[in-house]
PDB file of C-alpha atoms in Angstrom:
ATOM      1  CA  MET A   1     -19.512 -12.819  -6.006  1.00 36.00           C
ATOM      2  CA  THR A   2     -20.732 -15.385  -3.111  1.00 36.00           C
ATOM      3  CA  ASP A   3     -23.686 -17.565  -4.176  1.00 40.00           C
ATOM      4  CA  ASP A   4     -26.306 -16.082  -2.482  1.00 40.00           C
ATOM      5  CA  GLY A   5     -25.282 -12.534  -4.426  1.00 39.00           C
ATOM      6  CA  ALA A   6     -23.506 -11.056  -1.560  1.00 43.00           C
ATOM      7  CA  LYS A   7     -20.381  -8.747  -1.863  1.00 47.00           C
ATOM      8  CA  PHE A   8     -16.936 -11.150  -1.257  1.00 45.00           C
ATOM      9  CA  ASP A   9     -14.821  -9.246   1.148  1.00 52.00           C
ATOM     10  CA  HIS A  10     -11.664  -8.605  -0.497  1.00 46.00           C
ATOM     11  CA  HIS A  11      -9.759  -7.777   2.807  1.00 43.00           C
ATOM     12  CA  ALA A  12      -9.745 -11.676   3.712  1.00 48.00           C
ATOM     13  CA  PRO A  13      -6.696 -12.018   5.340  1.00 40.00           C
ATOM     14  CA  SER A  14      -3.747 -13.818   3.464  1.00 41.00           C
ATOM     15  CA  MET A  15      -4.901 -12.815   0.025  1.00 49.00           C
ATOM     16  CA  CYS A  16      -2.655 -13.417  -2.800  1.00 61.00           C
ATOM     17  CA  PRO A  17      -2.840 -10.455  -5.304  1.00 59.00           C
ATOM     18  CA  VAL A  18      -2.885 -12.337  -8.508  1.00 64.00           C
ATOM     19  CA  VAL A  19      -6.164 -14.545  -6.899  1.00 68.00           C
ATOM     20  CA  ASN A  20      -7.662 -11.495  -5.451  1.00 66.00           C
ATOM     21  CA  THR A  21      -7.662 -10.085  -9.391  1.00 67.00           C
ATOM     22  CA  LEU A  22      -9.727 -12.751 -10.012  1.00 73.00           C
ATOM     23  CA  VAL A  23     -12.250 -12.474  -7.417  1.00 75.00           C
ATOM     24  CA  GLU A  24     -12.733  -8.861  -7.837  1.00 70.00           C
ATOM     25  CA  GLN A  25     -13.051  -9.238 -11.654  1.00 72.00           C
ATOM     26  CA  ASP A  26     -16.078 -11.958 -11.072  1.00 78.00           C
ATOM     27  CA  TRP A  27     -13.390 -14.636 -12.261  1.00 77.00           C
ATOM     28  CA  VAL A  28     -13.936 -16.610  -9.146  1.00 78.00           C
ATOM     29  CA  LYS A  29     -16.643 -16.813  -7.021  1.00 81.00           C
ATOM     30  CA  PRO A  30     -15.854 -17.782  -3.487  1.00 81.00           C
ATOM     31  CA  GLN A  31     -18.385 -20.173  -1.421  1.00 81.00           C
ATOM     32  CA  ARG A  32     -20.147 -18.810   1.896  1.00 75.00           C
ATOM     33  CA  ASP A  33     -17.091 -21.035   3.823  1.00 76.00           C
ATOM     34  CA  HIS A  34     -14.273 -18.952   1.664  1.00 76.00           C
ATOM     35  CA  ARG A  35     -13.407 -21.836  -0.344  1.00 82.00           C
ATOM     36  CA  VAL A  36     -12.872 -21.663  -3.892  1.00 80.00           C
ATOM     37  CA  ALA A  37     -12.497 -24.457  -6.792  1.00 82.00           C
ATOM     38  CA  ILE A  38      -9.083 -25.036  -8.091  1.00 76.00           C
ATOM     39  CA  GLU A  39     -11.079 -25.274 -11.392  1.00 79.00           C
ATOM     40  CA  GLN A  40     -12.647 -21.405 -10.666  1.00 80.00           C
ATOM     41  CA  ILE A  41      -9.046 -20.455 -10.944  1.00 76.00           C
ATOM     42  CA  ARG A  42      -7.825 -22.435 -13.891  1.00 73.00           C
ATOM     43  CA  GLU A  43     -10.856 -20.743 -15.705  1.00 77.00           C
ATOM     44  CA  GLY A  44      -9.860 -17.161 -14.713  1.00 75.00           C
ATOM     45  CA  LEU A  45      -6.205 -17.559 -15.258  1.00 70.00           C
ATOM     46  CA  SER A  46      -7.717 -18.792 -18.998  1.00 69.00           C
ATOM     47  CA  HIS A  47      -8.829 -15.135 -19.443  1.00 66.00           C
ATOM     48  CA  LEU A  48      -4.840 -13.252 -18.825  1.00 61.00           C
ATOM     49  CA  ALA A  49      -4.329 -16.004 -21.969  1.00 56.00           C
ATOM     50  CA  ILE A  50      -1.530 -17.314 -20.013  1.00 56.00           C
ATOM     51  CA  THR A  51       0.106 -20.370 -21.417  1.00 53.00           C
ATOM     52  CA  THR A  52      -0.921 -24.362 -20.156  1.00 53.00           C
ATOM     53  CA  PRO A  53       2.745 -24.838 -18.320  1.00 46.00           C
ATOM     54  CA  LEU A  54       2.423 -21.927 -16.307  1.00 51.00           C
ATOM     55  CA  LYS A  55      -1.288 -22.002 -15.463  1.00 55.00           C
ATOM     56  CA  SER A  56      -0.736 -25.410 -14.525  1.00 52.00           C
ATOM     57  CA  LEU A  57       2.094 -23.792 -11.493  1.00 50.00           C
ATOM     58  CA  LEU A  58      -0.342 -20.991 -10.692  1.00 57.00           C
ATOM     59  CA  VAL A  59      -3.032 -23.686 -10.156  1.00 57.00           C
ATOM     60  CA  ILE A  60      -1.358 -26.234  -8.257  1.00 52.00           C
ATOM     61  CA  GLY A  61       0.692 -23.331  -5.980  1.00 56.00           C
ATOM     62  CA  PRO A  62      -2.858 -22.843  -3.838  1.00 57.00           C
ATOM     63  CA  LEU A  63      -3.206 -26.502  -3.205  1.00 52.00           C
ATOM     64  CA  PHE A  64       0.134 -26.214  -0.869  1.00 51.00           C
ATOM     65  CA  ALA A  65       0.109 -22.834  -0.033  1.00 53.00           C
ATOM     66  CA  ASN A  66      -2.697 -22.962   3.224  1.00 54.00           C
ATOM     67  CA  HIS A  67      -2.195 -24.671   6.787  1.00 58.00           C
ATOM     68  CA  ARG A  68      -0.598 -27.520   7.072  1.00 55.00           C
ATOM     69  CA  GLY A  69      -4.069 -29.665   8.631  1.00 60.00           C
ATOM     70  CA  ASP A  70      -5.646 -28.216   5.282  1.00 65.00           C
ATOM     71  CA  LEU A  71      -3.085 -29.857   2.606  1.00 60.00           C
ATOM     72  CA  LEU A  72      -5.455 -32.829   2.712  1.00 64.00           C
ATOM     73  CA  ARG A  73      -8.876 -31.732   2.519  1.00 70.00           C
ATOM     74  CA  ASN A  74      -7.339 -29.219  -0.352  1.00 65.00           C
ATOM     75  CA  LEU A  75      -6.358 -32.270  -2.358  1.00 61.00           C
ATOM     76  CA  VAL A  76      -9.351 -34.267  -1.787  1.00 67.00           C
ATOM     77  CA  THR A  77     -11.893 -31.568  -2.838  1.00 73.00           C
ATOM     78  CA  GLN A  78      -9.671 -29.727  -4.828  1.00 69.00           C
ATOM     79  CA  THR A  79     -10.626 -26.639  -3.324  1.00 73.00           C
ATOM     80  CA  PHE A  80      -8.528 -24.372  -1.077  1.00 69.00           C
ATOM     81  CA  SER A  81      -9.284 -21.688   1.798  1.00 71.00           C
ATOM     82  CA  LEU A  82      -9.226 -17.943   0.273  1.00 63.00           C
ATOM     83  CA  PRO A  83      -8.451 -16.503   3.951  1.00 61.00           C
ATOM     84  CA  HIS A  84      -5.697 -19.016   4.430  1.00 60.00           C
ATOM     85  CA  LEU A  85      -3.980 -18.366   1.525  1.00 59.00           C
ATOM     86  CA  ARG A  86       0.182 -17.888   2.006  1.00 49.00           C
ATOM     87  CA  GLY A  87      -0.426 -19.161   5.377  1.00 41.00           C
ATOM     88  CA  GLY A  88       2.267 -21.838   4.452  1.00 39.00           C
ATOM     89  CA  PHE A  89       4.836 -24.227   6.235  1.00 37.00           C
ATOM     90  CA  PHE A  90       7.104 -21.300   6.689  1.00 38.00           C
ATOM     91  CA  ALA A  91       8.059 -17.075   6.231  1.00 46.00           C
ATOM     92  CA  HIS A  92      10.000 -16.738   3.397  1.00 46.00           C
ATOM     93  CA  PRO A  93      11.968 -14.177   1.876  1.00 46.00           C
ATOM     94  CA  ALA A  94       8.832 -12.747  -0.423  1.00 47.00           C
ATOM     95  CA  SER A  95       6.367 -13.036   2.323  1.00 49.00           C
ATOM     96  CA  THR A  96       5.384  -9.596   3.146  1.00 50.00           C
ATOM     97  CA  ASP A  97       2.557  -8.280   5.145  1.00 48.00           C
ATOM     98  CA  THR A  98       0.910  -6.763   2.495  1.00 52.00           C
ATOM     99  CA  LEU A  99      -0.591  -9.872   1.689  1.00 49.00           C
ATOM    100  CA  GLU A 100      -0.383 -11.707   5.369  1.00 50.00           C
ATOM    101  CA  LYS A 101      -2.814  -9.046   7.230  1.00 45.00           C
ATOM    102  CA  SER A 102      -6.505  -8.420   6.311  1.00 47.00           C
ATOM    103  CA  ARG A 103      -6.004  -5.475   5.269  1.00 64.00           C
ATOM    104  CA  PHE A 104      -3.797  -3.771   2.299  1.00 71.00           C
ATOM    105  CA  ASP A 105      -0.764  -2.017   4.714  1.00 76.00           C
ATOM    106  CA  ALA A 106       0.648   1.079   2.734  1.00 80.00           C
ATOM    107  CA  GLU A 107       3.755   0.946   5.623  1.00 77.00           C
ATOM    108  CA  LYS A 108       4.423  -2.520   4.373  1.00 77.00           C
ATOM    109  CA  PHE A 109       4.194  -2.072   0.841  1.00 83.00           C
ATOM    110  CA  ALA A 110       6.852   0.636   1.052  1.00 86.00           C
ATOM    111  CA  VAL A 111       9.381  -2.020   0.742  1.00 86.00           C
ATOM    112  CA  PHE A 112       8.804  -2.224  -2.982  1.00 90.00           C
ATOM    113  CA  GLU A 113       9.267   1.445  -3.382  1.00 90.00           C
ATOM    114  CA  LYS A 114      12.470   1.839  -1.047  1.00 88.00           C
ATOM    115  CA  ALA A 115      13.460  -1.561  -3.139  1.00 90.00           C
ATOM    116  CA  ALA A 116      12.850   0.584  -6.865  1.00 92.00           C
ATOM    117  CA  ILE A 117      14.930   3.520  -5.252  1.00 90.00           C
ATOM    118  CA  ALA A 118      17.669   0.824  -4.118  1.00 87.00           C
ATOM    119  CA  ALA A 119      17.661  -0.348  -7.605  1.00 89.00           C
ATOM    120  CA  ARG A 120      18.070   2.757  -9.578  1.00 89.00           C
ATOM    121  CA  THR A 121      14.602   2.464 -11.235  1.00 91.00           C
ATOM    122  CA  PRO A 122      12.790   5.018  -8.795  1.00 91.00           C
ATOM    123  CA  GLY A 123       8.744   4.108  -9.243  1.00 92.00           C
ATOM    124  CA  VAL A 124       9.300   0.968 -11.184  1.00 93.00           C
ATOM    125  CA  ILE A 125       9.458  -2.718 -10.200  1.00 93.00           C
ATOM    126  CA  GLY A 126      11.866  -5.007 -12.552  1.00 94.00           C
ATOM    127  CA  VAL A 127      14.197  -8.009 -11.851  1.00 94.00           C
ATOM    128  CA  ASP A 128      16.520  -5.617  -9.942  1.00 93.00           C
ATOM    129  CA  ALA A 129      14.001  -4.431  -7.210  1.00 93.00           C
ATOM    130  CA  LEU A 130      12.667  -7.271  -6.524  1.00 92.00           C
ATOM    131  CA  ALA A 131      15.958  -9.297  -5.927  1.00 90.00           C
ATOM    132  CA  PHE A 132      16.600  -6.336  -3.435  1.00 88.00           C
ATOM    133  CA  VAL A 133      12.652  -6.642  -2.118  1.00 86.00           C
ATOM    134  CA  ILE A 134      13.899 -10.338  -1.323  1.00 83.00           C
ATOM    135  CA  VAL A 135      17.100  -9.526   0.395  1.00 81.00           C
ATOM    136  CA  PHE A 136      14.958  -6.646   2.274  1.00 81.00           C
ATOM    137  CA  ASN A 137      12.998  -9.421   3.827  1.00 76.00           C
ATOM    138  CA  GLN A 138      15.483 -12.038   4.350  1.00 72.00           C
ATOM    139  CA  LEU A 139      17.700  -9.720   6.233  1.00 72.00           C
ATOM    140  CA  THR A 140      14.656  -8.305   8.244  1.00 73.00           C
ATOM    141  CA  LEU A 141      13.761 -11.878   9.272  1.00 69.00           C
ATOM    142  CA  ILE A 142      17.300 -12.152  10.170  1.00 68.00           C
ATOM    143  CA  SER A 143      17.220  -8.837  12.421  1.00 69.00           C
ATOM    144  CA  GLN A 144      14.040 -10.074  14.425  1.00 71.00           C
ATOM    145  CA  GLY A 145      16.044 -13.567  15.046  1.00 71.00           C
ATOM    146  CA  LYS A 146      13.105 -15.519  12.916  1.00 67.00           C
ATOM    147  CA  PRO A 147      14.338 -18.491  10.980  1.00 62.00           C
ATOM    148  CA  THR A 148      14.567 -18.212   6.897  1.00 61.00           C
ATOM    149  CA  SER A 149      15.112 -21.467   4.880  1.00 58.00           C
ATOM    150  CA  ALA A 150      16.643 -22.076   1.225  1.00 55.00           C
ATOM    151  CA  SER A 151      12.911 -23.423  -0.085  1.00 55.00           C
ATOM    152  CA  GLY A 152      11.458 -20.097   0.976  1.00 63.00           C
ATOM    153  CA  PHE A 153      14.302 -18.093  -1.119  1.00 70.00           C
ATOM    154  CA  LEU A 154      12.644 -20.890  -4.514  1.00 69.00           C
ATOM    155  CA  LEU A 155       8.815 -20.057  -3.235  1.00 69.00           C
ATOM    156  CA  SER A 156      10.026 -16.416  -3.558  1.00 75.00           C
ATOM    157  CA  LEU A 157      11.739 -16.514  -7.118  1.00 77.00           C
ATOM    158  CA  ILE A 158       8.547 -18.200  -7.903  1.00 74.00           C
ATOM    159  CA  GLU A 159       6.441 -15.850  -6.694  1.00 75.00           C
ATOM    160  CA  PHE A 160       7.914 -12.472  -7.830  1.00 82.00           C
ATOM    161  CA  ALA A 161       8.710 -14.317 -11.170  1.00 82.00           C
ATOM    162  CA  SER A 162       5.178 -14.936 -12.025  1.00 76.00           C
ATOM    163  CA  LEU A 163       4.252 -11.748 -11.292  1.00 79.00           C
ATOM    164  CA  LEU A 164       6.921 -10.117 -13.351  1.00 83.00           C
ATOM    165  CA  ASP A 165       6.030 -12.824 -16.028  1.00 78.00           C
ATOM    166  CA  THR A 166       1.904 -12.167 -15.750  1.00 74.00           C
ATOM    167  CA  PHE A 167       1.866  -8.574 -15.484  1.00 78.00           C
ATOM    168  CA  GLY A 168       5.337  -6.776 -16.426  1.00 82.00           C
ATOM    169  CA  VAL A 169       5.862  -4.957 -19.862  1.00 82.00           C
ATOM    170  CA  ALA A 170       8.797  -4.408 -21.690  1.00 83.00           C
ATOM    171  CA  ASP A 171      10.544  -1.662 -21.955  1.00 84.00           C
ATOM    172  CA  ASP A 172      12.376  -0.633 -25.291  1.00 85.00           C
ATOM    173  CA  GLU A 173      15.668  -3.040 -24.586  1.00 86.00           C
ATOM    174  CA  GLY A 174      12.928  -6.168 -23.504  1.00 83.00           C
ATOM    175  CA  ARG A 175      13.312  -5.834 -19.755  1.00 87.00           C
ATOM    176  CA  LEU A 176       9.790  -6.343 -17.786  1.00 87.00           C
ATOM    177  CA  HIS A 177       8.755  -4.161 -15.389  1.00 90.00           C
ATOM    178  CA  ILE A 178       5.611  -2.929 -13.221  1.00 90.00           C
ATOM    179  CA  ARG A 179       5.115   0.461 -12.193  1.00 90.00           C
ATOM    180  CA  ILE A 180       4.978   0.950  -8.727  1.00 91.00           C
ATOM    181  CA  GLU A 181       1.356   2.076  -8.815  1.00 90.00           C
ATOM    182  CA  ASP A 182      -0.125  -0.856 -10.835  1.00 88.00           C
ATOM    183  CA  LEU A 183       1.462  -3.331  -7.968  1.00 86.00           C
ATOM    184  CA  ARG A 184      -0.379  -1.124  -5.515  1.00 86.00           C
ATOM    185  CA  GLY A 185      -3.097  -1.490  -7.002  1.00 82.00           C
ATOM    186  CA  LEU A 186      -2.740  -5.040  -7.622  1.00 76.00           C
ATOM    187  CA  TYR A 187      -2.152  -5.920  -4.040  1.00 73.00           C
ATOM    188  CA  ALA A 188      -4.574  -3.534  -2.613  1.00 76.00           C
ATOM    189  CA  SER A 189      -7.198  -3.943  -4.618  1.00 72.00           C
ATOM    190  CA  GLY A 190      -7.167  -6.303  -7.429  1.00 65.00           C
ATOM    191  CA  SER A 191      -7.138  -4.433 -10.218  1.00 71.00           C
ATOM    192  CA  LEU A 192      -5.293  -5.064 -13.149  1.00 67.00           C
ATOM    193  CA  PRO A 193      -2.415  -3.507 -14.631  1.00 68.00           C
ATOM    194  CA  GLY A 194      -3.815  -1.950 -17.724  1.00 61.00           C
ATOM    195  CA  GLY A 195      -7.697  -2.502 -17.025  1.00 57.00           C
ATOM    196  CA  PRO A 196      -9.928  -4.946 -17.234  1.00 53.00           C
ATOM    197  CA  SER A 197      -9.005  -5.374 -21.030  1.00 51.00           C
ATOM    198  CA  TRP A 198      -5.492  -5.736 -19.812  1.00 52.00           C
ATOM    199  CA  ARG A 199      -3.789  -8.804 -22.096  1.00 53.00           C
ATOM    200  CA  PRO A 200      -0.064  -9.990 -21.861  1.00 51.00           C
ATOM    201  CA  VAL A 201       1.130  -9.147 -25.117  1.00 48.00           C
ATOM    202  CA  ARG A 202       3.944 -12.114 -24.840  1.00 49.00           C
ATOM    203  CA  THR A 203       4.008 -15.762 -24.391  1.00 44.00           C
ATOM    204  CA  LYS A 204       4.403 -17.067 -20.907  1.00 50.00           C
ATOM    205  CA  GLY A 205       5.540 -20.473 -20.247  1.00 52.00           C
ATOM    206  CA  LEU A 206       8.134 -22.368 -17.887  1.00 53.00           C
ATOM    207  CA  ARG A 207      11.031 -21.439 -19.906  1.00 60.00           C
ATOM    208  CA  THR A 208      10.363 -17.982 -19.749  1.00 71.00           C
ATOM    209  CA  LEU A 209       8.987 -17.873 -15.574  1.00 71.00           C
ATOM    210  CA  GLY A 210      12.580 -20.116 -15.479  1.00 76.00           C
ATOM    211  CA  ALA A 211      14.422 -17.636 -17.079  1.00 82.00           C
ATOM    212  CA  THR A 212      13.253 -14.690 -15.265  1.00 84.00           C
ATOM    213  CA  MET A 213      13.582 -17.049 -11.710  1.00 82.00           C
ATOM    214  CA  GLY A 214      17.265 -16.743 -12.811  1.00 85.00           C
ATOM    215  CA  LYS A 215      17.613 -13.096 -13.311  1.00 89.00           C
ATOM    216  CA  ILE A 216      16.524 -12.257  -9.750  1.00 88.00           C
ATOM    217  CA  GLY A 217      18.061 -14.899  -8.012  1.00 86.00           C
ATOM    218  CA  SER A 218      21.475 -13.853  -9.454  1.00 87.00           C
ATOM    219  CA  ARG A 219      21.089 -10.190  -9.147  1.00 87.00           C
ATOM    220  CA  ALA A 220      19.795 -11.147  -5.653  1.00 84.00           C
ATOM    221  CA  LEU A 221      23.288 -13.052  -4.657  1.00 79.00           C
ATOM    222  CA  GLY A 222      24.632  -9.825  -6.213  1.00 81.00           C
ATOM    223  CA  VAL A 223      22.948  -7.649  -3.842  1.00 78.00           C
ATOM    224  CA  VAL A 224      23.642 -10.230  -0.634  1.00 70.00           C
ATOM    225  CA  GLN A 225      27.414 -10.481  -1.769  1.00 68.00           C
ATOM    226  CA  ASN A 226      27.839  -7.003  -1.581  1.00 69.00           C
ATOM    227  CA  TYR A 227      25.362  -6.747   1.608  1.00 60.00           C
ATOM    228  CA  GLU A 228      26.879  -3.898   3.270  1.00 62.00           C
ATOM    229  CA  ASP A 229      26.017  -1.730   0.454  1.00 64.00           C
ATOM    230  CA  ALA A 230      22.350  -3.318   0.467  1.00 58.00           C
ATOM    231  CA  LEU A 231      21.833  -2.302   3.956  1.00 59.00           C
ATOM    232  CA  ASP A 232      22.756   0.991   3.455  1.00 62.00           C
ATOM    233  CA  SER A 233      20.562   1.524   0.496  1.00 59.00           C
ATOM    234  CA  LEU A 234      17.381  -0.530   2.061  1.00 56.00           C
ATOM    235  CA  GLU A 235      18.126   1.667   5.024  1.00 59.00           C
ATOM    236  CA  ILE A 236      18.388  -1.582   7.817  1.00 52.00           C
ATOM    237  CA  LYS A 237      19.714  -1.126  10.936  1.00 51.00           C
ATOM    238  CA  ASP A 238      21.284  -3.325  13.669  1.00 48.00           C
ATOM    239  CA  VAL A 239      21.069  -6.124  11.470  1.00 44.00           C
ATOM    240  CA  ASP A 240      23.524  -9.301  12.865  1.00 44.00           C
ATOM    241  CA  LEU A 241      24.255 -11.828  10.152  1.00 40.00           C
ATOM    242  CA  GLY A 242      26.637 -13.663  12.567  1.00 40.00           C
ATOM    243  CA  GLY A 243      29.985 -12.529  11.003  1.00 38.00           C
TER     244      GLY A 243
END
């Protein structure tokens, strides 16, 4: 809710799914100018029982995820622009139009479904599928002649590892995964995977985040090393890799 009681438009452009969830659950209340206080993000994340180290990472991120001209204001006021969230310095492999358009784009979201099939886990997103998503978006940028960067790859690992560590559930072998439909609800409407009463079942922190990043990164490297198979699996056509 905004301060004047009007329902906030959660279709604002560039909405991060985690922040969108906090808004939908009324844990974060944007001002009329759509700016959000970092303190509200911190308090909202506390409702998800996330430990301090990972919470700190997720809180700091929005300060630097706006346009370059917003950075000083963000640091001074400890707020950030909600519509400009994810409008960062450059595109990166985790960046999809489902987060950057003003409304949820089901067609763009289909990359997750396609990646789940390529990873042989249809209907479920885990480490392997997220690696395919990164590679898919990386190759798509290349095919469109757009720049990519190593820093962008790191951002994608942080984003997806945070998503999996925060909302993932463990299977019988301890591997984290998120159902496609739960992920769709998170992106499209900010609904928590397990509903408003959802709480994580295991301790979260930078150590587990780093381990998850390592798993996704290692798998993504393996996919890239077999990029011809990846192109076929992800149905990407006419990509010039310069080799």
